[in-house]
Every structure is written in C-alpha cells, then in structure tokens.
Coordinates of C-alpha atoms in Angstrom, one line a residue:
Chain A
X92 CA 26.2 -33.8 -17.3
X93 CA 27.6 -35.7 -14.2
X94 CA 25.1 -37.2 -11.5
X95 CA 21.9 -37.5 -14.7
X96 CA 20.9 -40.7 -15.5
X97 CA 23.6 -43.2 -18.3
X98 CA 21.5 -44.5 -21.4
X99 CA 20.4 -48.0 -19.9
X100 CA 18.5 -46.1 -17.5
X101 CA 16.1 -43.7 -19.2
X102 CA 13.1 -45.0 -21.0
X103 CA 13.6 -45.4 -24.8
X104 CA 13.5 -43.0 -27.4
X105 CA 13.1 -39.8 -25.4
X106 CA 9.5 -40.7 -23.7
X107 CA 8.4 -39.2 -20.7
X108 CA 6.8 -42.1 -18.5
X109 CA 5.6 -39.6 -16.0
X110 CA 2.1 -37.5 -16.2
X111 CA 2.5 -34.2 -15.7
X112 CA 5.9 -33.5 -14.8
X113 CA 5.8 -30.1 -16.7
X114 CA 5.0 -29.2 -12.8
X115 CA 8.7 -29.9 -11.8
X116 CA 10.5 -28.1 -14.8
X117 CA 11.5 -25.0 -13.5
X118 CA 12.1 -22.6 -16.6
X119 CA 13.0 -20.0 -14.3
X120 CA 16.4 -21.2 -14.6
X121 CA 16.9 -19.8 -18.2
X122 CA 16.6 -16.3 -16.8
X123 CA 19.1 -13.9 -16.7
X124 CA 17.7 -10.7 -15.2
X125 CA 14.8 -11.0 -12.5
X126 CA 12.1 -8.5 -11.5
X127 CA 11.6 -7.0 -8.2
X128 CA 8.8 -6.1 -6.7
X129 CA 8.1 -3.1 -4.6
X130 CA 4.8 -3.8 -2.7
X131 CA 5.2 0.3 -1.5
X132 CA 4.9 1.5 -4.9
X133 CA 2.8 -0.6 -6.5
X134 CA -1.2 0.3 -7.2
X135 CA -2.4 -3.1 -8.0
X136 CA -3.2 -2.1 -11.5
X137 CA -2.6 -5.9 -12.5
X138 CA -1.1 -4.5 -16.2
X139 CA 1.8 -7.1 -15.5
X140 CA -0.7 -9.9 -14.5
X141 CA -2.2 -9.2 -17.8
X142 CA 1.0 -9.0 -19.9
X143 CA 3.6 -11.6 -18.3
X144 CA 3.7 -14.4 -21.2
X145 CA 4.7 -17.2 -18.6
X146 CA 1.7 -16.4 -15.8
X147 CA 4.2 -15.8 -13.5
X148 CA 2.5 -13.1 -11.4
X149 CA 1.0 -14.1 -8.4
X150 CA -2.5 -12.5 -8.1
X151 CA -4.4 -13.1 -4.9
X152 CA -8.2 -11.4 -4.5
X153 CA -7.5 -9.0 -6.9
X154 CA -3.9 -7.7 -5.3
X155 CA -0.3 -8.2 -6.7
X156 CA 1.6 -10.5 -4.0
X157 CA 4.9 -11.0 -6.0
X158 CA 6.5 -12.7 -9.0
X159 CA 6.5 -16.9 -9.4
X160 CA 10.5 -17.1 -10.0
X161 CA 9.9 -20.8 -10.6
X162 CA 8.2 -19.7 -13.8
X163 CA 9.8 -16.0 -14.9
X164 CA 12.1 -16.1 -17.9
X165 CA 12.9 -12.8 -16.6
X166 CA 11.6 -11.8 -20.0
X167 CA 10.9 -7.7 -18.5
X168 CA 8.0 -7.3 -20.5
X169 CA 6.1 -6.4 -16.2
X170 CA 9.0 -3.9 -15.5
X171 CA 8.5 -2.2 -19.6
X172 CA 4.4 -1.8 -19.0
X173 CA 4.4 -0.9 -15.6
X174 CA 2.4 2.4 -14.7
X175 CA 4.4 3.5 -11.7
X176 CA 8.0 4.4 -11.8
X177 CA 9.5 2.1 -9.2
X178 CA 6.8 -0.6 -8.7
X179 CA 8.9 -3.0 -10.6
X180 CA 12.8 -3.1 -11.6
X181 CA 14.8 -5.3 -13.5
X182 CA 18.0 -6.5 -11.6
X183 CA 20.5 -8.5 -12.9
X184 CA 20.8 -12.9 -11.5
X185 CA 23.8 -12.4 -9.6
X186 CA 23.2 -9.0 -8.0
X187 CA 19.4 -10.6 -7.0
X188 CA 20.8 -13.3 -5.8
X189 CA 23.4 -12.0 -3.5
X190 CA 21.0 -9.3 -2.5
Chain B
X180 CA 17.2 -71.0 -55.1
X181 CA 15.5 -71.8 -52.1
X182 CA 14.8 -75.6 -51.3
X183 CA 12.0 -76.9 -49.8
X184 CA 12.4 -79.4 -47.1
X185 CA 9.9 -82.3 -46.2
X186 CA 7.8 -81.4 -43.2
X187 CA 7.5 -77.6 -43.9
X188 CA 4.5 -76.1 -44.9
X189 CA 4.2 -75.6 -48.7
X190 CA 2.0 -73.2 -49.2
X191 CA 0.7 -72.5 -52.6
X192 CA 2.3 -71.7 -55.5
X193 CA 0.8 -68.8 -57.4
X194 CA 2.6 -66.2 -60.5
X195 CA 2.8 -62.7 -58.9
X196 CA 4.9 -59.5 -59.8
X197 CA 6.9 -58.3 -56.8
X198 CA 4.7 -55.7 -56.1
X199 CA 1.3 -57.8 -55.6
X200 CA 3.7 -59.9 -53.1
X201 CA 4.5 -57.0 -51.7
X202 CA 0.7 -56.0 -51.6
X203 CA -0.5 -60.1 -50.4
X204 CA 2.2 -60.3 -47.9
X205 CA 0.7 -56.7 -45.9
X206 CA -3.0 -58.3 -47.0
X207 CA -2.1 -61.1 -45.0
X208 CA -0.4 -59.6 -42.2
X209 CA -3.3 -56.7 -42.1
X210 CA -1.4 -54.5 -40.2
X211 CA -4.1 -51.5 -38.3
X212 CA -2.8 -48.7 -40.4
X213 CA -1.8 -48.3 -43.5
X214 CA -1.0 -44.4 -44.7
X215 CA 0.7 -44.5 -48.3
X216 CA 0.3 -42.3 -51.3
X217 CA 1.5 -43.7 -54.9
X218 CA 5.0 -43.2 -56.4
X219 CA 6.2 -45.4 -59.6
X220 CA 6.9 -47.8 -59.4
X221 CA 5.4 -48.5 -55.5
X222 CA 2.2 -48.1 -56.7
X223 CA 0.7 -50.6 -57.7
X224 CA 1.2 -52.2 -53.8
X225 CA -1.0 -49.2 -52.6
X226 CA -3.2 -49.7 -55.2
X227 CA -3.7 -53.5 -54.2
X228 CA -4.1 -53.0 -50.5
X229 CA -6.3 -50.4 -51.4
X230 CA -8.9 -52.7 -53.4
X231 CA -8.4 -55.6 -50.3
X232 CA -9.9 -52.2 -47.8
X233 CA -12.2 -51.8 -49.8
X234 CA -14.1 -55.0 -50.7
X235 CA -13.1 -55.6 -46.9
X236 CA -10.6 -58.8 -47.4
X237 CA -8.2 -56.4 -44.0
X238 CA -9.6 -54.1 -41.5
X239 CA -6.6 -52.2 -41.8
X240 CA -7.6 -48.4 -41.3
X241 CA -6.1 -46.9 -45.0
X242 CA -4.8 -43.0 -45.0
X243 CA -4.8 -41.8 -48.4
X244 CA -2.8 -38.8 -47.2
X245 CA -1.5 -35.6 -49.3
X246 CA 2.7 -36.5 -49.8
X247 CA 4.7 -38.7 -48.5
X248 CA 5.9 -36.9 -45.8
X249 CA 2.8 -37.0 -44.5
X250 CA 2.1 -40.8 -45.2
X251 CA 5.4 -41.7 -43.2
X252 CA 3.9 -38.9 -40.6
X253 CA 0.9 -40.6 -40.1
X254 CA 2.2 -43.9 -39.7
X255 CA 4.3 -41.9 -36.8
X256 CA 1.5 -41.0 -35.2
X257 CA -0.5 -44.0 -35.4
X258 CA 2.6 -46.4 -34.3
X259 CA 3.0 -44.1 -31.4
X260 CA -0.3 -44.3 -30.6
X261 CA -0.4 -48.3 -31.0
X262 CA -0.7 -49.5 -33.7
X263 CA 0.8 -52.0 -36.5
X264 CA 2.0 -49.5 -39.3
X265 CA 2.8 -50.0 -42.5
X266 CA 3.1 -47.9 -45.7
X267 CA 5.1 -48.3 -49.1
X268 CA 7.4 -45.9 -51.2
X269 CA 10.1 -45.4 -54.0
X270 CA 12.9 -42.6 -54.7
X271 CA 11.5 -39.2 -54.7
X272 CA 8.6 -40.3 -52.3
X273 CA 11.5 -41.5 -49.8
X274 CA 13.2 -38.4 -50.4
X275 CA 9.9 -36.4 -49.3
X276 CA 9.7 -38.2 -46.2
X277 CA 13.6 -38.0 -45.5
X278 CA 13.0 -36.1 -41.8
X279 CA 10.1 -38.6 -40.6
X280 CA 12.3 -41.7 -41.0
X281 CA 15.0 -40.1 -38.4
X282 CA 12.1 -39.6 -36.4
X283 CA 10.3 -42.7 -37.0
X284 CA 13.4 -44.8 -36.2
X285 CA 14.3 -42.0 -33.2
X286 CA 11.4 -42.7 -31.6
X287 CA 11.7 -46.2 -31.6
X288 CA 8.6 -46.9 -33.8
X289 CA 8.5 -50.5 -35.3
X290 CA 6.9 -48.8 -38.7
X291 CA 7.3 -51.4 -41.7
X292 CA 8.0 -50.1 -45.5
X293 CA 8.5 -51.2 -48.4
X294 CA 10.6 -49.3 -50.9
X295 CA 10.9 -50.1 -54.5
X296 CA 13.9 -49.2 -55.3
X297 CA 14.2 -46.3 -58.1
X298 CA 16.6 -43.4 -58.6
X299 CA 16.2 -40.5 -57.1
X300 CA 15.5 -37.3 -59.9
X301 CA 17.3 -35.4 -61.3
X302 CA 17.5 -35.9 -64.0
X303 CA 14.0 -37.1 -63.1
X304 CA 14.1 -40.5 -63.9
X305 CA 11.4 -43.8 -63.2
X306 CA 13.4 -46.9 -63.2
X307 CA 15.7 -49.0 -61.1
X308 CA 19.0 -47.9 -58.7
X309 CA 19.6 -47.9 -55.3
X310 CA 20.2 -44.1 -54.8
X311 CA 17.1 -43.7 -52.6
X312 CA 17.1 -46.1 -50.2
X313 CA 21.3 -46.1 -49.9
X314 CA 21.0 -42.2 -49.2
X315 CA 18.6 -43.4 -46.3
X316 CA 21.1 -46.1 -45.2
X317 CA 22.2 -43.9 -41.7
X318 CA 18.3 -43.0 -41.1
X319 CA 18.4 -45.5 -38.3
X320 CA 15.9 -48.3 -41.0
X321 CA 17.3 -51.3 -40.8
X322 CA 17.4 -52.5 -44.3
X323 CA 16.5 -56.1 -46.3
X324 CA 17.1 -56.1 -49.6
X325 CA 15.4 -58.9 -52.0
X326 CA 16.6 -61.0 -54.5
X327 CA 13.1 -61.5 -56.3
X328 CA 9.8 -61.2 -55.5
X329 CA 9.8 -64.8 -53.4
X330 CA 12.4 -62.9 -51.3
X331 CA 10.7 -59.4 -50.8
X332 CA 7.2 -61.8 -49.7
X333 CA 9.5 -63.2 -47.3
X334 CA 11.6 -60.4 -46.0
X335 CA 8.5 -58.2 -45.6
X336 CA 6.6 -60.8 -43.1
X337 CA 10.4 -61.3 -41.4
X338 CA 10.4 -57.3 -40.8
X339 CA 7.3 -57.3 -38.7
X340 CA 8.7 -59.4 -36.4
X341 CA 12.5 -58.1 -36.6
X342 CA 10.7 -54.3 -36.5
X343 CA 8.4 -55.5 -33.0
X344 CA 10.9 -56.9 -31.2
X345 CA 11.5 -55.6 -27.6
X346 CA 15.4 -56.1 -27.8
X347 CA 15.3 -54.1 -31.3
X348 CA 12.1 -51.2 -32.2
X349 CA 13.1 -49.9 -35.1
X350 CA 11.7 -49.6 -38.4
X351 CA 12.2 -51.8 -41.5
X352 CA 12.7 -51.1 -44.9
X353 CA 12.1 -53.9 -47.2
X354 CA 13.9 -52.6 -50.9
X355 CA 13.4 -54.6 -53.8
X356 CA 14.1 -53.2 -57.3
X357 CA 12.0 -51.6 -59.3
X358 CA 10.0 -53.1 -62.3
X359 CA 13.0 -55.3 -62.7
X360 CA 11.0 -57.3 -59.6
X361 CA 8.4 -55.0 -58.9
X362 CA 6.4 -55.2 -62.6
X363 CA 7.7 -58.8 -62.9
X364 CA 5.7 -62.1 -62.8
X365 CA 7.2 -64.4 -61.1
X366 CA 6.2 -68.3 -59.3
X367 CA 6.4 -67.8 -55.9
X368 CA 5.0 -69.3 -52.6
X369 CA 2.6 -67.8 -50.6
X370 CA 1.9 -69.3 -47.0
X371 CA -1.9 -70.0 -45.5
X372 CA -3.0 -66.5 -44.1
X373 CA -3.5 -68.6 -40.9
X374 CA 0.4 -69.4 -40.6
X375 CA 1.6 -65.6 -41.1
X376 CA -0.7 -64.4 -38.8
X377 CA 0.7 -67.1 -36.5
X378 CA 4.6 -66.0 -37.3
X379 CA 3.7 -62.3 -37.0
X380 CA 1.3 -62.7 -33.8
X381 CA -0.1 -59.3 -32.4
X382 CA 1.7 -56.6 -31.8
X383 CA 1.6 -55.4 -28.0
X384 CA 3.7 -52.5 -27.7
X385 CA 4.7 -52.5 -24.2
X386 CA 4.0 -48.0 -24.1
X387 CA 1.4 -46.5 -26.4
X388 CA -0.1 -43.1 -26.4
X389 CA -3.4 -44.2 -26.4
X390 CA -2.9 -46.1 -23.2
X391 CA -5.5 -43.4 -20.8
X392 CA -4.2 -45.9 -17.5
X393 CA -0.3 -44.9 -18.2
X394 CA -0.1 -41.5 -19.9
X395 CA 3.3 -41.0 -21.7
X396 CA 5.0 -37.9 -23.6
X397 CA 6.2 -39.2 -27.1
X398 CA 8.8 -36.6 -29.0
X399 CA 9.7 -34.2 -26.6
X400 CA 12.8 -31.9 -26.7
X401 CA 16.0 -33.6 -25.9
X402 CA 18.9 -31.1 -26.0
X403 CA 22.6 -31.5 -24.6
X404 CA 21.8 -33.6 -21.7
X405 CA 20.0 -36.2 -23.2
X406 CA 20.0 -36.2 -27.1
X407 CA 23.2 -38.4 -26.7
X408 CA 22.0 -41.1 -25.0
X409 CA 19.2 -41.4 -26.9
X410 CA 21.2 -41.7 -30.0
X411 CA 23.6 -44.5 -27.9
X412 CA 20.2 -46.3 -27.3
X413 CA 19.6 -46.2 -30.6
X414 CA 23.1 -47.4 -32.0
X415 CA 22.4 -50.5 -29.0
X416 CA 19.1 -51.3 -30.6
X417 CA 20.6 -51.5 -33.8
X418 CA 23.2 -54.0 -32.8
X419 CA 20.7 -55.9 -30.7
X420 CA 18.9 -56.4 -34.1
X421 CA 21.8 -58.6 -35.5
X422 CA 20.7 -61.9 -33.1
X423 CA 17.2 -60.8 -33.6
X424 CA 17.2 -60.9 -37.3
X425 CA 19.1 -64.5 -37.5
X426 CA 16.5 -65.5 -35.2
X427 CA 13.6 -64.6 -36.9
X428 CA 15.0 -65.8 -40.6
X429 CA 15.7 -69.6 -38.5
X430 CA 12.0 -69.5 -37.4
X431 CA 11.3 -68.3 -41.0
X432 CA 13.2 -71.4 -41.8
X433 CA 11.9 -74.0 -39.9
X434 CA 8.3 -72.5 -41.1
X435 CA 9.1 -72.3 -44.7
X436 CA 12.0 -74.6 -45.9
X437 CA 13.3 -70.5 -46.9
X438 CA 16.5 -70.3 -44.9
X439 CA 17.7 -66.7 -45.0
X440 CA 20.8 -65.0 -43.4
X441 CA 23.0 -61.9 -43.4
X442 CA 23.8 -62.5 -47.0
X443 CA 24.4 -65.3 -49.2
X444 CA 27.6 -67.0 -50.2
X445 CA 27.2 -68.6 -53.3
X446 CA 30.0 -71.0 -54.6
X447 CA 31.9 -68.8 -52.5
X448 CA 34.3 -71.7 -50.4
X449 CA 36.6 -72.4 -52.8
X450 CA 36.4 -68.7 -54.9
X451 CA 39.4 -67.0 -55.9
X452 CA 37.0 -64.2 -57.6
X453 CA 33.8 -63.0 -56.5
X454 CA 31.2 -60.3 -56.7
X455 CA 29.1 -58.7 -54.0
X456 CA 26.0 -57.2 -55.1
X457 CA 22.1 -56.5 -53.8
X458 CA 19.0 -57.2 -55.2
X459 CA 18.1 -58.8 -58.6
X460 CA 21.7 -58.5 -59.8
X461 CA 22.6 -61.1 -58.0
X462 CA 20.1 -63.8 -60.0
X463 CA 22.2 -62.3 -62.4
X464 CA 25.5 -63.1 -61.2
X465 CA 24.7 -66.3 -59.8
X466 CA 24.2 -67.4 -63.6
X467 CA 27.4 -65.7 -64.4
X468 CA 28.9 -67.4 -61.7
X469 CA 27.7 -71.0 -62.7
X470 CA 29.1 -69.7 -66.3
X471 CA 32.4 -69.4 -65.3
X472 CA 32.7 -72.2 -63.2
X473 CA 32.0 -74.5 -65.9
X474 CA 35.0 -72.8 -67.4
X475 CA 37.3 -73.7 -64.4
X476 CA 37.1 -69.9 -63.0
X477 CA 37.1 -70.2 -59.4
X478 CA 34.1 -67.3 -59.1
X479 CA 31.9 -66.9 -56.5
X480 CA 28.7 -64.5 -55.3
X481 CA 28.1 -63.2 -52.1
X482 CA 24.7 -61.6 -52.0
X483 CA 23.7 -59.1 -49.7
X484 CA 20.5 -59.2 -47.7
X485 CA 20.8 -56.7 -44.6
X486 CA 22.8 -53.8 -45.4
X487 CA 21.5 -52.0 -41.9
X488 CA 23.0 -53.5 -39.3
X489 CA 26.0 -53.8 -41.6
X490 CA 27.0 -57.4 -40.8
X491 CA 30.7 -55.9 -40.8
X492 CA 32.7 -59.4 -39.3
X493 CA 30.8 -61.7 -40.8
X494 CA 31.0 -60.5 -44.2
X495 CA 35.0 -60.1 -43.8
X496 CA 35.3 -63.8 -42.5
X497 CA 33.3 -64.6 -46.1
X498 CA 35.5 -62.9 -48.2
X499 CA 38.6 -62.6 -46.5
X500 CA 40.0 -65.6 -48.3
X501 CA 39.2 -64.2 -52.2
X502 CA 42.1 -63.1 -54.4
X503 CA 40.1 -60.2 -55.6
X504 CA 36.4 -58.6 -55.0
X505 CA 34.2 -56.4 -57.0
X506 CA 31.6 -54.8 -55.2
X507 CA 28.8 -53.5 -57.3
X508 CA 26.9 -50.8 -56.2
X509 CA 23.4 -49.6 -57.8
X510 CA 24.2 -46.1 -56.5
X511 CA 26.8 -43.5 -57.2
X512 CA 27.5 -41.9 -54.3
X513 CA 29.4 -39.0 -55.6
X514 CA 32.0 -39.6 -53.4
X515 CA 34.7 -39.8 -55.4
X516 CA 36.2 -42.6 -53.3
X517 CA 33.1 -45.4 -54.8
X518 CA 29.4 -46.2 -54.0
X519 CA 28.3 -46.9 -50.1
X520 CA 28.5 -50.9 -50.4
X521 CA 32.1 -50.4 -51.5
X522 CA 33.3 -48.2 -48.8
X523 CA 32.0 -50.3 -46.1
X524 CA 33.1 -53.5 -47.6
X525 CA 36.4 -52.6 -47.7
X526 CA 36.1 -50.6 -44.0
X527 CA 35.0 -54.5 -43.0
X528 CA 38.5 -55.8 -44.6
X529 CA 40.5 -53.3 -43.3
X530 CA 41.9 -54.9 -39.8
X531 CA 42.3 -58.3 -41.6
X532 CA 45.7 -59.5 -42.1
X533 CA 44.3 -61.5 -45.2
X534 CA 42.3 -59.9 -47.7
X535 CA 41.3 -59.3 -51.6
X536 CA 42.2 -56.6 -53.9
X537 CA 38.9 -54.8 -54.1
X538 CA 37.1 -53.1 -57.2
X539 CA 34.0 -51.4 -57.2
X540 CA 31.7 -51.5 -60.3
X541 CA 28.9 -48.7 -60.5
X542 CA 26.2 -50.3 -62.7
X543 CA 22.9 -50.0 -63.5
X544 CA 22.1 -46.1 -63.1
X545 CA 18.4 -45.0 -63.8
X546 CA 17.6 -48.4 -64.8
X547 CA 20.2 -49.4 -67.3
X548 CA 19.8 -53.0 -67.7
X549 CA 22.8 -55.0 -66.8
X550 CA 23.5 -58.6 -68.4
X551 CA 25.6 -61.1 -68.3
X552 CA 28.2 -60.1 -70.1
X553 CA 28.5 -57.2 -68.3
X554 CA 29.0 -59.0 -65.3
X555 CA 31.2 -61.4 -66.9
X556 CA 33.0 -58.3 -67.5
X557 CA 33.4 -57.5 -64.0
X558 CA 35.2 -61.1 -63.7
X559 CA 37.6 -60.1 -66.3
X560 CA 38.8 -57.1 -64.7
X561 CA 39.2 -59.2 -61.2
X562 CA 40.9 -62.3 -62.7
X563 CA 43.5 -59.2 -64.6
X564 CA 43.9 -57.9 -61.1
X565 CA 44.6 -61.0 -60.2
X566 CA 47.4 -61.4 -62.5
X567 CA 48.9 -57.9 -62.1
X568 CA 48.6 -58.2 -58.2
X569 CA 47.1 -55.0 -58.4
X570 CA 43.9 -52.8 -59.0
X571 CA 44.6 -50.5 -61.6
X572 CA 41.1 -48.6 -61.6
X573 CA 39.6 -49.1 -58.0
X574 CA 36.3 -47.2 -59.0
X575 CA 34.8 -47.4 -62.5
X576 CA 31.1 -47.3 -64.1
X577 CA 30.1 -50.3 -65.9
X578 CA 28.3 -50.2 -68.9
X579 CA 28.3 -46.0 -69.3
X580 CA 29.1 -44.9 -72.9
X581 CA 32.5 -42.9 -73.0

C-alpha cells in the first residue's frame, strides 16, 4: 500500500475526478496464466476474436496479430475453442514472463 | 423553554403537530427532490408535502417510489446528481433502507431525513422508541434529536446547512418521537419563508454528476487499497461536523432568539442527581426536575440533542461533577451490558478521575407512556445509590410489569 496516495489527498468519498480513466486500468494484472500465440499455426479462423469476453484479441484486416495483455484475464476460454492444435497455449505468469 | 430576545425575528406563532412542522419546515426550505413513501407514524409529513406539490406552493420534484429502500435510493441518486434531497421515514421504513444510508453517508451525500421515531417490529408494533434510528446510530447520519415539535422545525432547517457544509457532507437525520410529538399539537414559531431560504441559501455542490463540463465517477469499487481511507475521510468529516454544527445552532441563534447546542444542561450546576435522556422525555423530566427541586433535591437534566458526533468531552465535563446518573434509553439494545446512550455515556466518563455512579433506565418500549412518577422513580433509585455509594442494579427496565 506504500507510495498510493494518504486520505487528505484523494477526492472525497471514492469519486473518480478523471474521464475516462478506465483506459489506464490494466486488468491484465489479475491474470494468472497467459496465452501464446503461434502466428505458424494459426489459420485466422478469428473463433478466439469472437469468444474472448475482455476483447483482447488484436484483429487487423481480418488477420489475428496477437493477444492485448493489457486487457487478458488470462481467462483461456481462446486456447479451449481454438480449431488448430497448437495455434494457442496456455502458459503459466512466471514461466511467460521469464520466457 | 426557549426565550425570545428583543431584536430577533419573531416569526409567527401558529398550533401544529410535529409532523406538519416537519412537513412546513421542508415546504419552506423546498428542497429539488423529495422521494418518500408513507410509514406510521411519518406519514402524514409525506402526505403534507405532497398536497404543497401539488397545488404548486414548492417546485420540489416528488418521487412516490415503491419501498423505502428505494425512496432513500433515489434521493442517492438525485443528491449525486445535484440536487437538495430530502425524504422522511420511521422504524421498519428505516430498517428497509438500512444499506442506502451507509452508502448515502459513504458517498458523502448531504441527503436530509426525518425519522419519526417508532420501534422497529417485531413484535410489530406502531408507537414510540428509539430502536430504529439508535440501530442506525454507526450508519455514518449524524443525528439531532428534538424535544418537541418547535425543536424538530428548528433542527430540521439547522440540518440543511450542517448536511451542505464543505468541511462536513454527510447526511442528517432529524428524530423526533412518534405521535408523542409527531400527532401532537403544539404552539410553535414558524419563521417568514423569506428568512429560511435566506439561512439555508442554495446548495452548490462543489462535484455533481450532472456537471457535462467535469465528468465524475460516483460509487465505484474501492477494495484494499483505498476503502480505508475513504472510511478515515469519513470518520474526519464527522469530527469536522462538531464546530460546524455549534456554528450553525449560533447563527440559528442570533436569527431566532432559539439558542441550541450539543445538549442541554438543565439545573444541572449545582446537581447532585440527574438524568440524561432524548427527545420528549426530557419535557418530562425537566418537570420532574423542577418537582424535586422545590423539595430541596439537588436534580438536574441534561438533554441530549446530537447523539452522532457523540459530543464525548463535553458531555463528561457536564456531568463529571454529579453524585449519581441515570441514563435513559428508549431502546434496548440487547446487549446485556444497557441501551446505546448508556454505554457511551459512561465510555465518555471513563478517563475522568471524577465521576458519578451511573444507572441506566430502559423505558418506554413500543410506546409505553412514561410519567412523572416514573421518572421521579428514577431519582429515587439515584439518591439510594447515593446513600449506598453504590449501584446495586446498573441496568433495569422501568415501568415493565414483572
């Protein structure tokens, strides 16, 4: 809780005095797993665009280009729809990260 | 009680119950919203604001709404969004709206209510105690209590301003008891509508959802990292209210000739015995009181107006000195250990090196009347405590049959 903000200096009550700031909460952070992408593998079928709750695919013209990590909850609903073995896995935080 | 200086205005003197007080005092102030839905014995002050709507004596936008839960909610929303709120309730109706007042007074919403006191069911019952509004006593309200109907007039147009105040934003209850005050007629005085709209001004909330230039979020998630503070803010505004409310009453004061405080110490300088109690009981014991004295008991009243923000060193500086207390409370509790005005009356003694044996007298339950005598009773038991130098039953129920 060190380095946020004592109770003099945040506005009263809980209000957010800033428009739009949903922009800079990252609720990536609560994940625990992340998928990865395998541009080799994958046809472009867009089933994960279509079933990812948060909107966190990243569709360009019609092509898969990766996952928004700001965004995924790493909720693995992509990886459990995905058509082609391989296209998408589900790796654990740490072993992402480190990777 | 109150004495009316030369130079003050004098308003007029008309006959009203407590709850068409009640009902002239919000006509007068004509706050924007009003959402409210009847309980006995609050109706009537719905009722009456709803007749001055409608032959358009107030502008005041009325919600006739489904519960009370949603009334409060409404008055939520609309004081977030801006606007002067104010709605009215008793027992089971306060009950309903139980999580809205933590939220009202969470979100810092200067909402104004009155609340006629009546116990809380079951078994269901219509008439006077304090259960409902003393189980709302940690909701984050700040609570006036009234003597009469003169003093519920008064301490409702005093709550505006207490309620609006940048150094304070919280919500008000205004309690006075019910039909005792709230069904009876009563000479009061009423000020000019031109002078309480002058002490209550306009409110300008200084953030308010409806403000398109500065959009705000209202009532968003707080979790670990910030639910604390918020809560600390809160406990700060609370505090901050203490000067604010002795502020307002000494405006009041100078307006009116009405001089209010904390509480009331009635023949309390000299007192060996006294009583501490809320709302019309204390007419009650003031008579007593003036009984006794003319019998050469030293007794004494003190009267309690604001019971949130508990006025915890003042009130221990008043009756520090007494040989013995009684505090009466118009609410169980169901403790075991006494009724909420008792436990933090004696908390408030505690760290003095002086202080009073203290009683506590549970009275009046579901509207049983309590007289004189009864109260003369409770002077017995203190000047016998006196004598033993010691309180034999610390917590008993006056006027119960065995």
């Amino acid at each position: 809780m060190k380095g946020k903000p004592g109770w003099k200096d945040i506005p009263r009550g809980g209000m957010i005095l800033e428009a739009g700031n949903a922009a800079t909460y990252h609720t990536g952070d609560w994940r625990s797993q992340r998928p990865v992408w395998d541009p080799e593998a994958c046809t472009h079928c867009l089933f994960c665009w279509i079933y990812c709750p948060d909107s966190a695919v990243r569709v360009v013209e019609g092509r898969m280009t990766g996952i928004d990590l700001d965004y995924c909850k790493g909720c693995g609903i992509c990886v459990n729809q995905c058509p082609k073995a391989g296209a998408l896995k589900m790796v654990p935080e740490d072993t992402a990260a480190a990777g | 009680m109150t004495q009316v200086q030369a130079g003050v205005s004098q308003g007029r003197r008309v006959a009203l119950t407590g709850n068409e007080a009640v009902a002239l005092a919000m006509k007068q102030v004509e706050p924007d919203v009003v959402a409210a839905y009847p309980i006995t014995p609050q109706t009537d002050i719905v009722q009456y604001f709803s007749s001055f709507v409608a032959d358009g004596q107030v502008r005041t936008e009325f919600m006739t709404v489904e519960s009370e839960h949603s009334a409060l909610s409404a008055c939520v929303g609309a004081s977030a969004a801006g606007a002067r709120c104010m709605t009215a309730t008793s027992a089971n109706g306060l009950a309903l709206m139980w999580e809205v007042l933590y939220i009202a007074a969470g979100l810092r919403l200067p909402i104004v209510m009155a609340v006629v006191n009546r116990a809380l069911s079951g078994p269901i019952n219509i008439h006077c105690d304090h259960s409902d509004s003393m189980g709302a006593r940690d909701s984050g309200w700040i609570q006036l209590y009234s003597e009469d109907a003169q003093e519920a007039y008064d301490n409702l147009l005093q709550a505006v301003r207490i309620a609006e105040h940048p150094e304070v934003l919280l919500p008000v209850m205004v309690c006075l008891d019910g039909f005792i005050i709230s069904h009876s007629l009563e000479n009061l005085e009423v000020l000019p509508d031109e002078q309480v709209r002058a002490f209550v001004g306009t409110y300008r909330p200084d953030v308010w959802l409806l403000d398109a230039a500065r959009p705000v979020t209202m009532g968003p998630l707080d979790l670990q990292d910030f639910y604390f503070e918020h809560k600390r803010q809160e406990a700060e505004a609370m505090a901050r209210a203490v000067p604010v409310i002795e502020e307002v009453a000494a405006e009041f004061g100078r307006a009116t000739g009405r001089r209010y405080g904390f509480f009331e110490a009635y023949r309390m300088d000299d007192a060996e015995v006294a009583v501490l109690a809320l709302n019309s009981t204390a007419g009650t014991a003031r008579y007593v009181v003036d009984r006794l004295r003319r019998r050469g008991v030293r007794a004494g009243l003190l009267k309690l107006r604001v019971f949130r923000p508990f006025p915890q060193r003042a009130l221990a500086d008043a009756l520090e000195g007494l040989a013995a207390l009684a505090v009466m409370d118009r609410a169980e509790g169901l403790s075991t250990a006494g009724g909420p005005v008792f436990v933090e009356v004696r908390s408030a003694l505690y760290d003095r090196a002086r202080r009073p044996l203290t009683m506590n007298h549970i009275y009046g339950l579901g509207g049983r009347d309590v007289g004189p005598d009864q109260i003369e009773k409770v002077f017995d038991d203190l000047l016998q405590a006196v004598e033993c130098g010691e309180v034999r039953r610390p917590v008993s129920h006056l006027g119960v049959r065995e």
